mmCIF file with all atom_site columns, C-alpha atoms and ligand atoms in Angstrom:
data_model
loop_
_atom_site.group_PDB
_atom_site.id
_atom_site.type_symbol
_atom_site.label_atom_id
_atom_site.label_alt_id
_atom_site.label_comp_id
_atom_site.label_asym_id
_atom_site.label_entity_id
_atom_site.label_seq_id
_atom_site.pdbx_PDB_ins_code
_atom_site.Cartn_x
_atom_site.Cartn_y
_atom_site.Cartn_z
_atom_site.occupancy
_atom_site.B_iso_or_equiv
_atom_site.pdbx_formal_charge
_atom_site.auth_seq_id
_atom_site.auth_comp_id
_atom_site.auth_asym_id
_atom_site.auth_atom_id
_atom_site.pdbx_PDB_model_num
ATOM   1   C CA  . UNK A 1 1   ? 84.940 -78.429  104.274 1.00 93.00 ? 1   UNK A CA  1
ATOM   2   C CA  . UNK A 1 2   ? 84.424 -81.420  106.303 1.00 96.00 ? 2   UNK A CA  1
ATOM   3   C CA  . UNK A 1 3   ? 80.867 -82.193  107.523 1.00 98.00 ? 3   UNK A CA  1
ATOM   4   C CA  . UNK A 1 4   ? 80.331 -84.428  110.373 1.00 98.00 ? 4   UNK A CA  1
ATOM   5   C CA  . UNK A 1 5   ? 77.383 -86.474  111.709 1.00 98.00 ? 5   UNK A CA  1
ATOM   6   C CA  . UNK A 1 6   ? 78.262 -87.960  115.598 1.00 98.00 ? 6   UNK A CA  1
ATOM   7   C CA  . UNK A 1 7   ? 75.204 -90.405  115.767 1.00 96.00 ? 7   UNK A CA  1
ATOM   8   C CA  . UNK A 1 8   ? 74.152 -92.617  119.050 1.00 95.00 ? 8   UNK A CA  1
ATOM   9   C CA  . UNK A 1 9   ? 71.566 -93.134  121.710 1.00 95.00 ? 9   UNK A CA  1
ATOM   10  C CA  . UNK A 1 10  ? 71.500 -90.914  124.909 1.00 93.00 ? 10  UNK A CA  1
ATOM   11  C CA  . UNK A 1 11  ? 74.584 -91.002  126.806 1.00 93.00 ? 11  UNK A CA  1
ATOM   12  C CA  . UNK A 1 12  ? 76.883 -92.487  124.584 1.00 95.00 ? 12  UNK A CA  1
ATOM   13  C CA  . UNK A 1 13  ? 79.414 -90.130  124.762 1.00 95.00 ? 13  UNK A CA  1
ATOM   14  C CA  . UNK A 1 14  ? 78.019 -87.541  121.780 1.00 96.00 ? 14  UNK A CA  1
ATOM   15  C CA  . UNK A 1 15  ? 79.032 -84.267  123.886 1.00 96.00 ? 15  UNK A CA  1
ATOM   16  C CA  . UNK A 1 16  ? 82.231 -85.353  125.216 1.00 96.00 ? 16  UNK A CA  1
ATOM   17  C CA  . UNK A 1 17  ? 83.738 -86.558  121.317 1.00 98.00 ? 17  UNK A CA  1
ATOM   18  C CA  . UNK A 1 18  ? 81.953 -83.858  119.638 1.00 98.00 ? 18  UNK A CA  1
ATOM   19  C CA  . UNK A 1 19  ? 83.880 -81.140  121.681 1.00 98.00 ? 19  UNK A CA  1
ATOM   20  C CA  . UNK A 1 20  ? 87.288 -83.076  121.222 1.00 98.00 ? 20  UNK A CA  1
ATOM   21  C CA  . UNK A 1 21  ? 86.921 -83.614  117.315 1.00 98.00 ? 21  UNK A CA  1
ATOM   22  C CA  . UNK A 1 22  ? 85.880 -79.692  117.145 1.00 98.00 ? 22  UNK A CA  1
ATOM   23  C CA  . UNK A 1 23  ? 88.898 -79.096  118.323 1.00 98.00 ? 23  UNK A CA  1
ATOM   24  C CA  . UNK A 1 24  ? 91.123 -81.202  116.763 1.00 97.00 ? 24  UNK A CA  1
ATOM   25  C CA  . UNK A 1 25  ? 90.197 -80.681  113.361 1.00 97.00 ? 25  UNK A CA  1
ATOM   26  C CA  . UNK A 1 26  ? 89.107 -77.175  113.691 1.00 97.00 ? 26  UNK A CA  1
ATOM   27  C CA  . UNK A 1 27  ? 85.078 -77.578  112.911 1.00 98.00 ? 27  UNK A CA  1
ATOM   28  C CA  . UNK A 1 28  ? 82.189 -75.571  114.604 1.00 98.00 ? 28  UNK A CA  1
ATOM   29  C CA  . UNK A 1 29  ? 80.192 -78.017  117.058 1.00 98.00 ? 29  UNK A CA  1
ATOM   30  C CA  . UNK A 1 30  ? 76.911 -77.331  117.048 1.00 98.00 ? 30  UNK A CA  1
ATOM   31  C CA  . UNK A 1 31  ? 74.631 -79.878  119.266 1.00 98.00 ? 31  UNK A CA  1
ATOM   32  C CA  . UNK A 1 32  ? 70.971 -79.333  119.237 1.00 98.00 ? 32  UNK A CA  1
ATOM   33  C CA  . UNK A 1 33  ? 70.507 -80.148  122.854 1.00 97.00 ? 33  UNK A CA  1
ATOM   34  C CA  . UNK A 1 34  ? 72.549 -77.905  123.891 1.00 97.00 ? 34  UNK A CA  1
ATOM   35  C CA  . UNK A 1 35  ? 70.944 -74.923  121.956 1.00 97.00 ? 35  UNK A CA  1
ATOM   36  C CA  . UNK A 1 36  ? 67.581 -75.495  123.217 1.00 97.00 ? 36  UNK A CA  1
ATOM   37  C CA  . UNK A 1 37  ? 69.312 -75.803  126.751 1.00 96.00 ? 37  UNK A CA  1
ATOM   38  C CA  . UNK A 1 38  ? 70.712 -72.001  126.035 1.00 97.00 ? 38  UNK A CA  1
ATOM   39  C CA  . UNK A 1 39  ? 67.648 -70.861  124.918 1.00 97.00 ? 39  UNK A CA  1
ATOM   40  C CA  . UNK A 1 40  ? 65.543 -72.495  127.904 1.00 96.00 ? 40  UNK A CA  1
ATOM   41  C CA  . UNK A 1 41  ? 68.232 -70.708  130.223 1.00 96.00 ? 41  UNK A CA  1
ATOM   42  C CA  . UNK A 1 42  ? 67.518 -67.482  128.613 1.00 97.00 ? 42  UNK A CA  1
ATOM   43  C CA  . UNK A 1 43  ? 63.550 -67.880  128.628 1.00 97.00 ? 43  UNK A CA  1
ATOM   44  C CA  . UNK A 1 44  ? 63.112 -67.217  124.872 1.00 97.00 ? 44  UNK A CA  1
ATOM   45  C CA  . UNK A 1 45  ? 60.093 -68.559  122.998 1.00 97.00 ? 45  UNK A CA  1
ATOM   46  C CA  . UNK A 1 46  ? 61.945 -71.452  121.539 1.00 97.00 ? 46  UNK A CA  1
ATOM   47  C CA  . UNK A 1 47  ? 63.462 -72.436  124.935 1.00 97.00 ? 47  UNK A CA  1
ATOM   48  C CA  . UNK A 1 48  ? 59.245 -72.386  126.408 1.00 97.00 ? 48  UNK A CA  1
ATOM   49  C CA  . UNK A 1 49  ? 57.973 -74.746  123.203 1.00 98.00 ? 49  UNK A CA  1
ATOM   50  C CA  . UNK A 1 50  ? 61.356 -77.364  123.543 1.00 98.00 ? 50  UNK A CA  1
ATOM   51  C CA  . UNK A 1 51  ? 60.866 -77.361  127.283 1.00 97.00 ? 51  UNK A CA  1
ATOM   52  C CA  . UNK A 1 52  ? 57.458 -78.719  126.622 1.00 97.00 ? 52  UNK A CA  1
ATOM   53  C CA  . UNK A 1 53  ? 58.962 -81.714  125.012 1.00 98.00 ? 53  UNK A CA  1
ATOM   54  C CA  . UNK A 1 54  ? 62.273 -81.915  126.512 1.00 97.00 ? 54  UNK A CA  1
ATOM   55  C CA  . UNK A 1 55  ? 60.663 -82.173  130.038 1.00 96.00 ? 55  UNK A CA  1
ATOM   56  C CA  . UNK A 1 56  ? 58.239 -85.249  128.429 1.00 95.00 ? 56  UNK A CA  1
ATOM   57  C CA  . UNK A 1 57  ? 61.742 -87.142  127.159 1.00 95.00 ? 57  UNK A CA  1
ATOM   58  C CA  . UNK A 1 58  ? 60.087 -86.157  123.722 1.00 97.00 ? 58  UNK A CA  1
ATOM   59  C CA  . UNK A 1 59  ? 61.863 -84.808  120.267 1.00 98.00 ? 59  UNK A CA  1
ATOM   60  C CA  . UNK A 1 60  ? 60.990 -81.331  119.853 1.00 98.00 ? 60  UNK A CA  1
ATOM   61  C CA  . UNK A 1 61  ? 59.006 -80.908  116.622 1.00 98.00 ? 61  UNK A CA  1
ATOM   62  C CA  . UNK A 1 62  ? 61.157 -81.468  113.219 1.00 98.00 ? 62  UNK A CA  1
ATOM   63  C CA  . UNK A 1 63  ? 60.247 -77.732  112.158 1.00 98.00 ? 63  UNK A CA  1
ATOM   64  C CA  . UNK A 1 64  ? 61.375 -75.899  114.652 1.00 97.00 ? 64  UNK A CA  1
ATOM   65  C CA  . UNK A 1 65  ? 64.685 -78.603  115.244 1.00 98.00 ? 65  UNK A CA  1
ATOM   66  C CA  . UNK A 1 66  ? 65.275 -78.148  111.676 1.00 98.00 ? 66  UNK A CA  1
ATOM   67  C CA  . UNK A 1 67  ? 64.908 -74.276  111.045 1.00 97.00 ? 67  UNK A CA  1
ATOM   68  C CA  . UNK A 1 68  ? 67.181 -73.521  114.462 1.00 97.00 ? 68  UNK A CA  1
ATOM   69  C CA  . UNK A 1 69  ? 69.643 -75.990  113.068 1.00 97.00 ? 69  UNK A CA  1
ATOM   70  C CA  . UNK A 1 70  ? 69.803 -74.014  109.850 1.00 97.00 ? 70  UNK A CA  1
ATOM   71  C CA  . UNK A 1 71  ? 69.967 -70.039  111.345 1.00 96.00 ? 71  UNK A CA  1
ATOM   72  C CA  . UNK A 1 72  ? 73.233 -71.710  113.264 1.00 96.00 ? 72  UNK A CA  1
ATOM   73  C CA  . UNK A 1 73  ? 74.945 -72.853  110.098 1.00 96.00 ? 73  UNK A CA  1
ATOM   74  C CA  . UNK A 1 74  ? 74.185 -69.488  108.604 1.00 95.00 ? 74  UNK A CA  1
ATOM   75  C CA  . UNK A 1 75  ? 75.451 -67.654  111.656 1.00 96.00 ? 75  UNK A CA  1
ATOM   76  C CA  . UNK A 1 76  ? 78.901 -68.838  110.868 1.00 95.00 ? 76  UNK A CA  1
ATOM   77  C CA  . UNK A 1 77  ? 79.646 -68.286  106.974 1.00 94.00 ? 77  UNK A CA  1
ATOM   78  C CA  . UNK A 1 78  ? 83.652 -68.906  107.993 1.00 95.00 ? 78  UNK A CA  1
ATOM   79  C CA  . UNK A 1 79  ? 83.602 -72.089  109.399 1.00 97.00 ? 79  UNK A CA  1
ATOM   80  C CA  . UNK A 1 80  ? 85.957 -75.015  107.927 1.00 96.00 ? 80  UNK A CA  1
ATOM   81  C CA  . UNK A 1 81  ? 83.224 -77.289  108.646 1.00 97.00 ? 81  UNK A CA  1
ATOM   82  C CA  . UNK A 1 82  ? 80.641 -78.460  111.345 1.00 98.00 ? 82  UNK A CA  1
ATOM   83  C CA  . UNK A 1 83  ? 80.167 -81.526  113.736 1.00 98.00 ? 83  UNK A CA  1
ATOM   84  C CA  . UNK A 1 84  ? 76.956 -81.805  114.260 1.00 98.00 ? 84  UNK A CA  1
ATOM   85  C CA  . UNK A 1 85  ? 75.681 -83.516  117.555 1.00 98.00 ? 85  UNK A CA  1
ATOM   86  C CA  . UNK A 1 86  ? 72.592 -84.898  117.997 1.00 97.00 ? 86  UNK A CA  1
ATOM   87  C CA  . UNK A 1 87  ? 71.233 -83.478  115.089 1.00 98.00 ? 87  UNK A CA  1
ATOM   88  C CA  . UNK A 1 88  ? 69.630 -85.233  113.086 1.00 98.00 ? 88  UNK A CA  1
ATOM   89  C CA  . UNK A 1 89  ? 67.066 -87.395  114.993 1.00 98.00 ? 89  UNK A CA  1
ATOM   90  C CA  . UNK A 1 90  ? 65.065 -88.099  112.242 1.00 98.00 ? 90  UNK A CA  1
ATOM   91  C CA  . UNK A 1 91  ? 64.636 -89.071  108.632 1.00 98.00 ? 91  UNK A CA  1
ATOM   92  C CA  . UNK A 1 92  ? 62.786 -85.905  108.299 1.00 98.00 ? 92  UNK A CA  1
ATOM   93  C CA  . UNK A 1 93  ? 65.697 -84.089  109.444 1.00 98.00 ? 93  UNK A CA  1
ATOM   94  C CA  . UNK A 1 94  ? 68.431 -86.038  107.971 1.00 98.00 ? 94  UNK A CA  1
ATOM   95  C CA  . UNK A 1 95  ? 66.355 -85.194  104.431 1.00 98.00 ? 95  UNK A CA  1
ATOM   96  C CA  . UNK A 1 96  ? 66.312 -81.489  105.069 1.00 98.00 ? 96  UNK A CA  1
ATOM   97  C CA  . UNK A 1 97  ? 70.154 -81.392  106.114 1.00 98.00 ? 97  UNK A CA  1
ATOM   98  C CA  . UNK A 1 98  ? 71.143 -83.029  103.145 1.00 98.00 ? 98  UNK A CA  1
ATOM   99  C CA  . UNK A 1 99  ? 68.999 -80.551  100.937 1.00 98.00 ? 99  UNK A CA  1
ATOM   100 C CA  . UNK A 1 100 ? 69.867 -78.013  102.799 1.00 97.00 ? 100 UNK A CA  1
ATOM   101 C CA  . UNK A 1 101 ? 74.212 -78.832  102.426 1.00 96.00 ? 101 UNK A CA  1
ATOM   102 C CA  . UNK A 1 102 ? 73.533 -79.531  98.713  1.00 96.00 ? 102 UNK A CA  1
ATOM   103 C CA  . UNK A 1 103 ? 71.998 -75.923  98.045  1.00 95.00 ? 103 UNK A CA  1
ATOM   104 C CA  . UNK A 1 104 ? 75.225 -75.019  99.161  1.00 92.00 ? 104 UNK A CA  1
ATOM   105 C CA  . UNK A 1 105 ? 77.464 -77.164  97.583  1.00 92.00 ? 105 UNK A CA  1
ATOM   106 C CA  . UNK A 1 106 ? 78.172 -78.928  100.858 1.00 93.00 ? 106 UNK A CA  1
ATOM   107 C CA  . UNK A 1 107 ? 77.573 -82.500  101.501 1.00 95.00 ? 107 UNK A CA  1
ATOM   108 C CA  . UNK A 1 108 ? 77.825 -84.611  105.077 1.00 97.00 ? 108 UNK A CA  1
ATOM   109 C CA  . UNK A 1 109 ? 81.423 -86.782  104.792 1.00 97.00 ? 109 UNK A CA  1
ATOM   110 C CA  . UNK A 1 110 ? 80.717 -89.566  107.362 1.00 98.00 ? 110 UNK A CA  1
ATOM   111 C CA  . UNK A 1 111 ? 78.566 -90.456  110.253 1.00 98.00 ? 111 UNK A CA  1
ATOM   112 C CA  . UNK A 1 112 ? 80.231 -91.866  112.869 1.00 98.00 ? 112 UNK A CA  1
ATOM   113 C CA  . UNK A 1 113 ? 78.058 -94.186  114.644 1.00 97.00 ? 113 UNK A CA  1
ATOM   114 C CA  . UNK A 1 114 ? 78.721 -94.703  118.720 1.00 97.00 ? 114 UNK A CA  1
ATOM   115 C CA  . UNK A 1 115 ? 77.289 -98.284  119.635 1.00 96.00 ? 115 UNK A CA  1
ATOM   116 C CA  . UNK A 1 116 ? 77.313 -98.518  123.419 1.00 95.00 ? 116 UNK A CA  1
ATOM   117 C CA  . UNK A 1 117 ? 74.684 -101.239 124.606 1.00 93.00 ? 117 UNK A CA  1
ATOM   118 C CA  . UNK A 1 118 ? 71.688 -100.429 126.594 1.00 88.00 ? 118 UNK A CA  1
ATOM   119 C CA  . UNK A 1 119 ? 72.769 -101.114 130.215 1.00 90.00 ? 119 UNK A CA  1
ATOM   120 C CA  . UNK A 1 120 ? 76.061 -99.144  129.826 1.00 92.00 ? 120 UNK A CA  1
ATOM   121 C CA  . UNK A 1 121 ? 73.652 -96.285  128.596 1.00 93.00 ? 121 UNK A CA  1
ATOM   122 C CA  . UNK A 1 122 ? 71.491 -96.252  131.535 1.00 89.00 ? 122 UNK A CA  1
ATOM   123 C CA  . UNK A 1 123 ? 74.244 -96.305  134.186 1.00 90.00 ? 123 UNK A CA  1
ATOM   124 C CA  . UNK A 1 124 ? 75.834 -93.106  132.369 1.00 93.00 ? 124 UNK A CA  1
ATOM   125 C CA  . UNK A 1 125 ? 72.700 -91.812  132.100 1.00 93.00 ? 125 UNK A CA  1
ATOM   126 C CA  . UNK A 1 126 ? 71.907 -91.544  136.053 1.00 90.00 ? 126 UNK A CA  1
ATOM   127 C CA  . UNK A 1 127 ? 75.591 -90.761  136.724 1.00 92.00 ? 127 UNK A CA  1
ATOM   128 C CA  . UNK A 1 128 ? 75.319 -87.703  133.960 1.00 92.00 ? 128 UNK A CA  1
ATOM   129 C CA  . UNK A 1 129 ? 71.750 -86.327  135.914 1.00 92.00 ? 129 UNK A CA  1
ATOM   130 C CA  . UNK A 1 130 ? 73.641 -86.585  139.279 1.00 92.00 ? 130 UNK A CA  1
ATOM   131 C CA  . UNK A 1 131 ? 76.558 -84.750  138.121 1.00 92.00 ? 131 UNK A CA  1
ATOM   132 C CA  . UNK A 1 132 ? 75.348 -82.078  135.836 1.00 88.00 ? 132 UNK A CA  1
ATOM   133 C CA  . UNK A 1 133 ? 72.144 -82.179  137.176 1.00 87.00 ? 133 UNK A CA  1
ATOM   134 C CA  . UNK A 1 134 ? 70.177 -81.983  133.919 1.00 88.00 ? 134 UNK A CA  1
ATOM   135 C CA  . UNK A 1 135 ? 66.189 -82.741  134.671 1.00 88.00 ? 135 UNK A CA  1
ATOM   136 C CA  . UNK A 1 136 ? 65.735 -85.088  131.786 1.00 92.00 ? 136 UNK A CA  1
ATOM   137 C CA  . UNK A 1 137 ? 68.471 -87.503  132.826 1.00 93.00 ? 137 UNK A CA  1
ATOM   138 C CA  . UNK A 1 138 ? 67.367 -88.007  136.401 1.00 92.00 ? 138 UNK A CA  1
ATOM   139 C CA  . UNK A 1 139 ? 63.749 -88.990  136.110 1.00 91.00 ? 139 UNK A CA  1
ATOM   140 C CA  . UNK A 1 140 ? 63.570 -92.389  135.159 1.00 88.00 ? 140 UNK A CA  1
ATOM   141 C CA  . UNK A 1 141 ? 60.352 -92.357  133.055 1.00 90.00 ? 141 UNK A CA  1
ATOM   142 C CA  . UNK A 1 142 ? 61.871 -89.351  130.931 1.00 93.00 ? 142 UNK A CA  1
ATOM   143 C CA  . UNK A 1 143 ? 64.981 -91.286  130.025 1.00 91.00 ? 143 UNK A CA  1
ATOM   144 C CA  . UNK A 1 144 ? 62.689 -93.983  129.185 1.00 90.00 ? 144 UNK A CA  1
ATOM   145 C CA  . UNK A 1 145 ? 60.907 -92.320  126.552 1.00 93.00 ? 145 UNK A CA  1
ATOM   146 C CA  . UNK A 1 146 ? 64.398 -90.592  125.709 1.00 94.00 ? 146 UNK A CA  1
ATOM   147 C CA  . UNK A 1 147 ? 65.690 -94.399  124.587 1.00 92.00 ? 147 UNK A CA  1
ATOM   148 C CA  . UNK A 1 148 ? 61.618 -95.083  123.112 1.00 94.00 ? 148 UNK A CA  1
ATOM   149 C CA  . UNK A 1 149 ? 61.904 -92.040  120.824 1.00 96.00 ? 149 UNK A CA  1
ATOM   150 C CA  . UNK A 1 150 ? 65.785 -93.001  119.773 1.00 95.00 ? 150 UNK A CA  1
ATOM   151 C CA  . UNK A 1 151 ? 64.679 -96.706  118.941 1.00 94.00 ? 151 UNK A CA  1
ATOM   152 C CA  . UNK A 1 152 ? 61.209 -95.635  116.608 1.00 97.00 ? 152 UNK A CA  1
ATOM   153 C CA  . UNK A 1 153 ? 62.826 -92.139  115.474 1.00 98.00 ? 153 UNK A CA  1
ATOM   154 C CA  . UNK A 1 154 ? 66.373 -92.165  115.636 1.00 97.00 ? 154 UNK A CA  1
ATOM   155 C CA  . UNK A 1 155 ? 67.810 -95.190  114.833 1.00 96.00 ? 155 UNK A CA  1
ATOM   156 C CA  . UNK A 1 156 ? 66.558 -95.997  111.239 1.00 97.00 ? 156 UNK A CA  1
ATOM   157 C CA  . UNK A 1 157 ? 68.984 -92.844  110.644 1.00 97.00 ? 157 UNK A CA  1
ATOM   158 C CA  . UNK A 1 158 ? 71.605 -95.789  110.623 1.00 97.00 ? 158 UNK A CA  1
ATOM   159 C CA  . UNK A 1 159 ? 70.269 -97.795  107.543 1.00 98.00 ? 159 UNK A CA  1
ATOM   160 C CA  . UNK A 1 160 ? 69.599 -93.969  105.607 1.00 98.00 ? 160 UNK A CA  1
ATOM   161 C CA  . UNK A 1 161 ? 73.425 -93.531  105.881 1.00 98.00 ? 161 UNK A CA  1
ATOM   162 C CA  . UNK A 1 162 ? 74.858 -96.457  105.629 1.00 98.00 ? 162 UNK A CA  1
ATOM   163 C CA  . UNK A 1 163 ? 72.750 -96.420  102.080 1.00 98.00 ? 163 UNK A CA  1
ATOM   164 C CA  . UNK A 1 164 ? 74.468 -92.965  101.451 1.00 97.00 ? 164 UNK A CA  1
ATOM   165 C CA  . UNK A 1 165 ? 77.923 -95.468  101.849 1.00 97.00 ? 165 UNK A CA  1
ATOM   166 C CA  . UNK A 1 166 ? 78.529 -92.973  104.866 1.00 97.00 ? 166 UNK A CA  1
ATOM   167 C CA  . UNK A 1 167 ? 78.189 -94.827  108.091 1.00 98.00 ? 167 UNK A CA  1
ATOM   168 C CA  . UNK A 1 168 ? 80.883 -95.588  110.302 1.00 98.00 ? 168 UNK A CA  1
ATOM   169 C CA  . UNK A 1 169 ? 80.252 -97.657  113.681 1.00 97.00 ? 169 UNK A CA  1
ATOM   170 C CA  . UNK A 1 170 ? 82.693 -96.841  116.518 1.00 98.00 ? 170 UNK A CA  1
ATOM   171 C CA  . UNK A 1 171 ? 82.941 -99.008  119.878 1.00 97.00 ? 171 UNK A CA  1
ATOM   172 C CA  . UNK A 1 172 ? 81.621 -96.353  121.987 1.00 97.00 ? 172 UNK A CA  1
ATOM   173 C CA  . UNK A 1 173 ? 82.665 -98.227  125.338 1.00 96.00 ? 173 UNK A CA  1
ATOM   174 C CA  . UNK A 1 174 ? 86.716 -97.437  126.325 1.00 96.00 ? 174 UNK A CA  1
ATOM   175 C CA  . UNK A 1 175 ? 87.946 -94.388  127.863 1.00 97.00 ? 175 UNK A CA  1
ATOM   176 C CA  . UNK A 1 176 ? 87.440 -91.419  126.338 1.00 97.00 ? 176 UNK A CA  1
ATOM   177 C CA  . UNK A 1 177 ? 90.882 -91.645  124.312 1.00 98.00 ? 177 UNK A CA  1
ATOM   178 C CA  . UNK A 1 178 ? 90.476 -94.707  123.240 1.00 98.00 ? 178 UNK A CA  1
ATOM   179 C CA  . UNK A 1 179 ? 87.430 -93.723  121.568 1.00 98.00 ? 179 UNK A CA  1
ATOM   180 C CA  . UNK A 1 180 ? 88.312 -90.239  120.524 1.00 98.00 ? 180 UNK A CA  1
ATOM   181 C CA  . UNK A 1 181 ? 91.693 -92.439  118.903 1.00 98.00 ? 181 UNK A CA  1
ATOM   182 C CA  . UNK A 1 182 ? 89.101 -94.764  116.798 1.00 98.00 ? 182 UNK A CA  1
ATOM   183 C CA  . UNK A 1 183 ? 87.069 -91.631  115.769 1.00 98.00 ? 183 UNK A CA  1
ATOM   184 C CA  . UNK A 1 184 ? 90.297 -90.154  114.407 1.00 98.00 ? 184 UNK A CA  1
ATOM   185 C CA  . UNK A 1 185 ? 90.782 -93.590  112.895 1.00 98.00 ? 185 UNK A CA  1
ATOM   186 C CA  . UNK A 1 186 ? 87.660 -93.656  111.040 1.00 97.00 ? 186 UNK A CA  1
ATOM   187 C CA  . UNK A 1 187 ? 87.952 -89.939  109.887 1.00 97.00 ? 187 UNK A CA  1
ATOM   188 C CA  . UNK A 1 188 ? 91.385 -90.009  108.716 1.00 97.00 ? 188 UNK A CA  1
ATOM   189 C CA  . UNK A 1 189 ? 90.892 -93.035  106.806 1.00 95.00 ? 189 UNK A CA  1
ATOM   190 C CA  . UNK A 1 190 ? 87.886 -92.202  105.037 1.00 92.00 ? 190 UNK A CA  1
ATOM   191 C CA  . UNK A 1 191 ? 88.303 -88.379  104.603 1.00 85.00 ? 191 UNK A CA  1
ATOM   192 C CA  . UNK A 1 192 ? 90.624 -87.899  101.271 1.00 72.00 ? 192 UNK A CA  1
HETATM 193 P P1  . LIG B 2 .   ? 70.584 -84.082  123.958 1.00 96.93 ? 1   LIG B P1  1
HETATM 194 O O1  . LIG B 2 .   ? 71.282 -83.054  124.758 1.00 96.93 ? 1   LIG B O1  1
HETATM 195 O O2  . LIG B 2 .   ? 71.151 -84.242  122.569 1.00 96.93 ? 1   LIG B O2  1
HETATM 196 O O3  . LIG B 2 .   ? 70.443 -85.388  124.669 1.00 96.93 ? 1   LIG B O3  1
HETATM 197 O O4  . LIG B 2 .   ? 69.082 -83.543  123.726 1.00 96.93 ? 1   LIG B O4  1
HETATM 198 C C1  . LIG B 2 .   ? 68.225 -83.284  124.820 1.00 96.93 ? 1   LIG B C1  1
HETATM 199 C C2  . LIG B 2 .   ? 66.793 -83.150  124.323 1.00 96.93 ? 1   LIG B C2  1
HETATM 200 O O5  . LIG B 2 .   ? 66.690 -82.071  123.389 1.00 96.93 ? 1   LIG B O5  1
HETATM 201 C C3  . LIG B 2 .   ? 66.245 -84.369  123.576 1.00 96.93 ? 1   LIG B C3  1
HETATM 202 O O6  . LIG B 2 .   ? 65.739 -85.348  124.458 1.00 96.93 ? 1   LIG B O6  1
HETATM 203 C C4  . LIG B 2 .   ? 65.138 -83.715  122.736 1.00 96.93 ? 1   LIG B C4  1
HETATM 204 O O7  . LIG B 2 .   ? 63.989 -83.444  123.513 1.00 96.93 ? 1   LIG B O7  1
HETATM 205 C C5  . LIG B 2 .   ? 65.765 -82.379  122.363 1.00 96.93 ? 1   LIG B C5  1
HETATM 206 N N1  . LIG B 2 .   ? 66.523 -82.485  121.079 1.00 96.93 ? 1   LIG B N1  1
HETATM 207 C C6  . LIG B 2 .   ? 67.858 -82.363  120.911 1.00 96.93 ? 1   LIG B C6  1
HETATM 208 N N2  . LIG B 2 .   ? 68.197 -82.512  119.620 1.00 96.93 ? 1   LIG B N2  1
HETATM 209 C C7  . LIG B 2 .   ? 67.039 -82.741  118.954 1.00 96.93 ? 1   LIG B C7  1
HETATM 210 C C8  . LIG B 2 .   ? 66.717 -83.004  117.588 1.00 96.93 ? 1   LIG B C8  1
HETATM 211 N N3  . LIG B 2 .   ? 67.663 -83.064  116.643 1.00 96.93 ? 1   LIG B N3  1
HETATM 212 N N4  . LIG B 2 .   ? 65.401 -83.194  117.277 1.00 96.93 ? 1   LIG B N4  1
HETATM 213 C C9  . LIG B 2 .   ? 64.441 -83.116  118.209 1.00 96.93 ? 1   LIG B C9  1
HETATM 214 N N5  . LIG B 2 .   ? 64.672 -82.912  119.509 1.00 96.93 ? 1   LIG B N5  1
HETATM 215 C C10 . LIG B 2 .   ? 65.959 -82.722  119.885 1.00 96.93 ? 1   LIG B C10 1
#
């Protein structure tokens, strides 16, 4: 089974690699923002209570992030693996994955780290909210505390793998091939 972690800040290309990689080595993608997005479109109760935070630019509570997370891996007992994308967010998180992967004799392989720098981020940020037209990436204060809760919360998630010997950093600026080519990269050549 291989077991990915795509890590990065807001629009740094998560979705876009997440879906090729799924593909190309046949894993089940499962991105948390995207789930929460399904369920707000379907007005369930989880969809209400991440709304509340989503709309704020705010993580939705580790709990609830965490047992969701979980229910999806269980949903699909056949799959050769998982790329998991934007998930986790927190130490919190990254703790309970790892238990949760070892009580099944699983384990995370690598993290593959997209470094794009902060101005890049913004302009695909505003670009992203005027295509798709997703509320949280064109209202300026909510992307703001989108990058404030990646920077406290997210980001020491970097220094937890890279003690786990797991942490791969990719140039997340190119075009989309070029990066996709240097994710292979990193996978192939650390995945035995
Ligand atoms: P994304 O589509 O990954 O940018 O996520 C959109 C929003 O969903 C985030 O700003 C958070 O409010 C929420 N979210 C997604 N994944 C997580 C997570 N792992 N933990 C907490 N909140 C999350």
């Amino acid at each position: 089974m291989l077991n990915i972690v795509l890590f990065g800040p807001p629009g740094a290309g998560k979705g876009t690699q997440a879906v090729k990689l799924a593909e190309k080595y046949n894993l089940v993608h499962l991105s948390t923002g995207d789930i929460f997005r399904a369920n707000i479109k379907n007005g369930t109760e989880l969809g209400i209570l991440a709304k509340s935070y989503m709309d704020k630019g705010h993580l939705v509570p580790d709990e609830v992030t965490i047992r969701m997370l979980e229910s999806e891996v269980n949903k699909r007992p056949d799959a050769k693996g998982f790329i998991f994308d934007g998930f986790p967010r927190t130490i919190a998180q990254a703790e309970a994955l790892d238990r949760f992967l070892t009580g099944r004799n699983l384990d995370i392989n690598i993290t593959l780290a997209l470094e794009v720098n902060e101005e890049e981020l913004t302009r695909r940020i505003i670009l992203r909210g005027k295509e798709s037209g997703r509320a949280d990436d064109q209202n300026e204060n909510i992307v703001r505390n989108r990058v404030k809760e990646y920077n406290s919360k997210t980001a020491p998630l970097k220094e937890f793998y890279k003690k786990q010997g797991k942490l791969k950093e990719v140039n997340g600026i190119g075009t989309i091939d070029e990066i996709f080519r240097q994710l292979c990269r990193q996978i192939n050549a650390n995945i035995t």
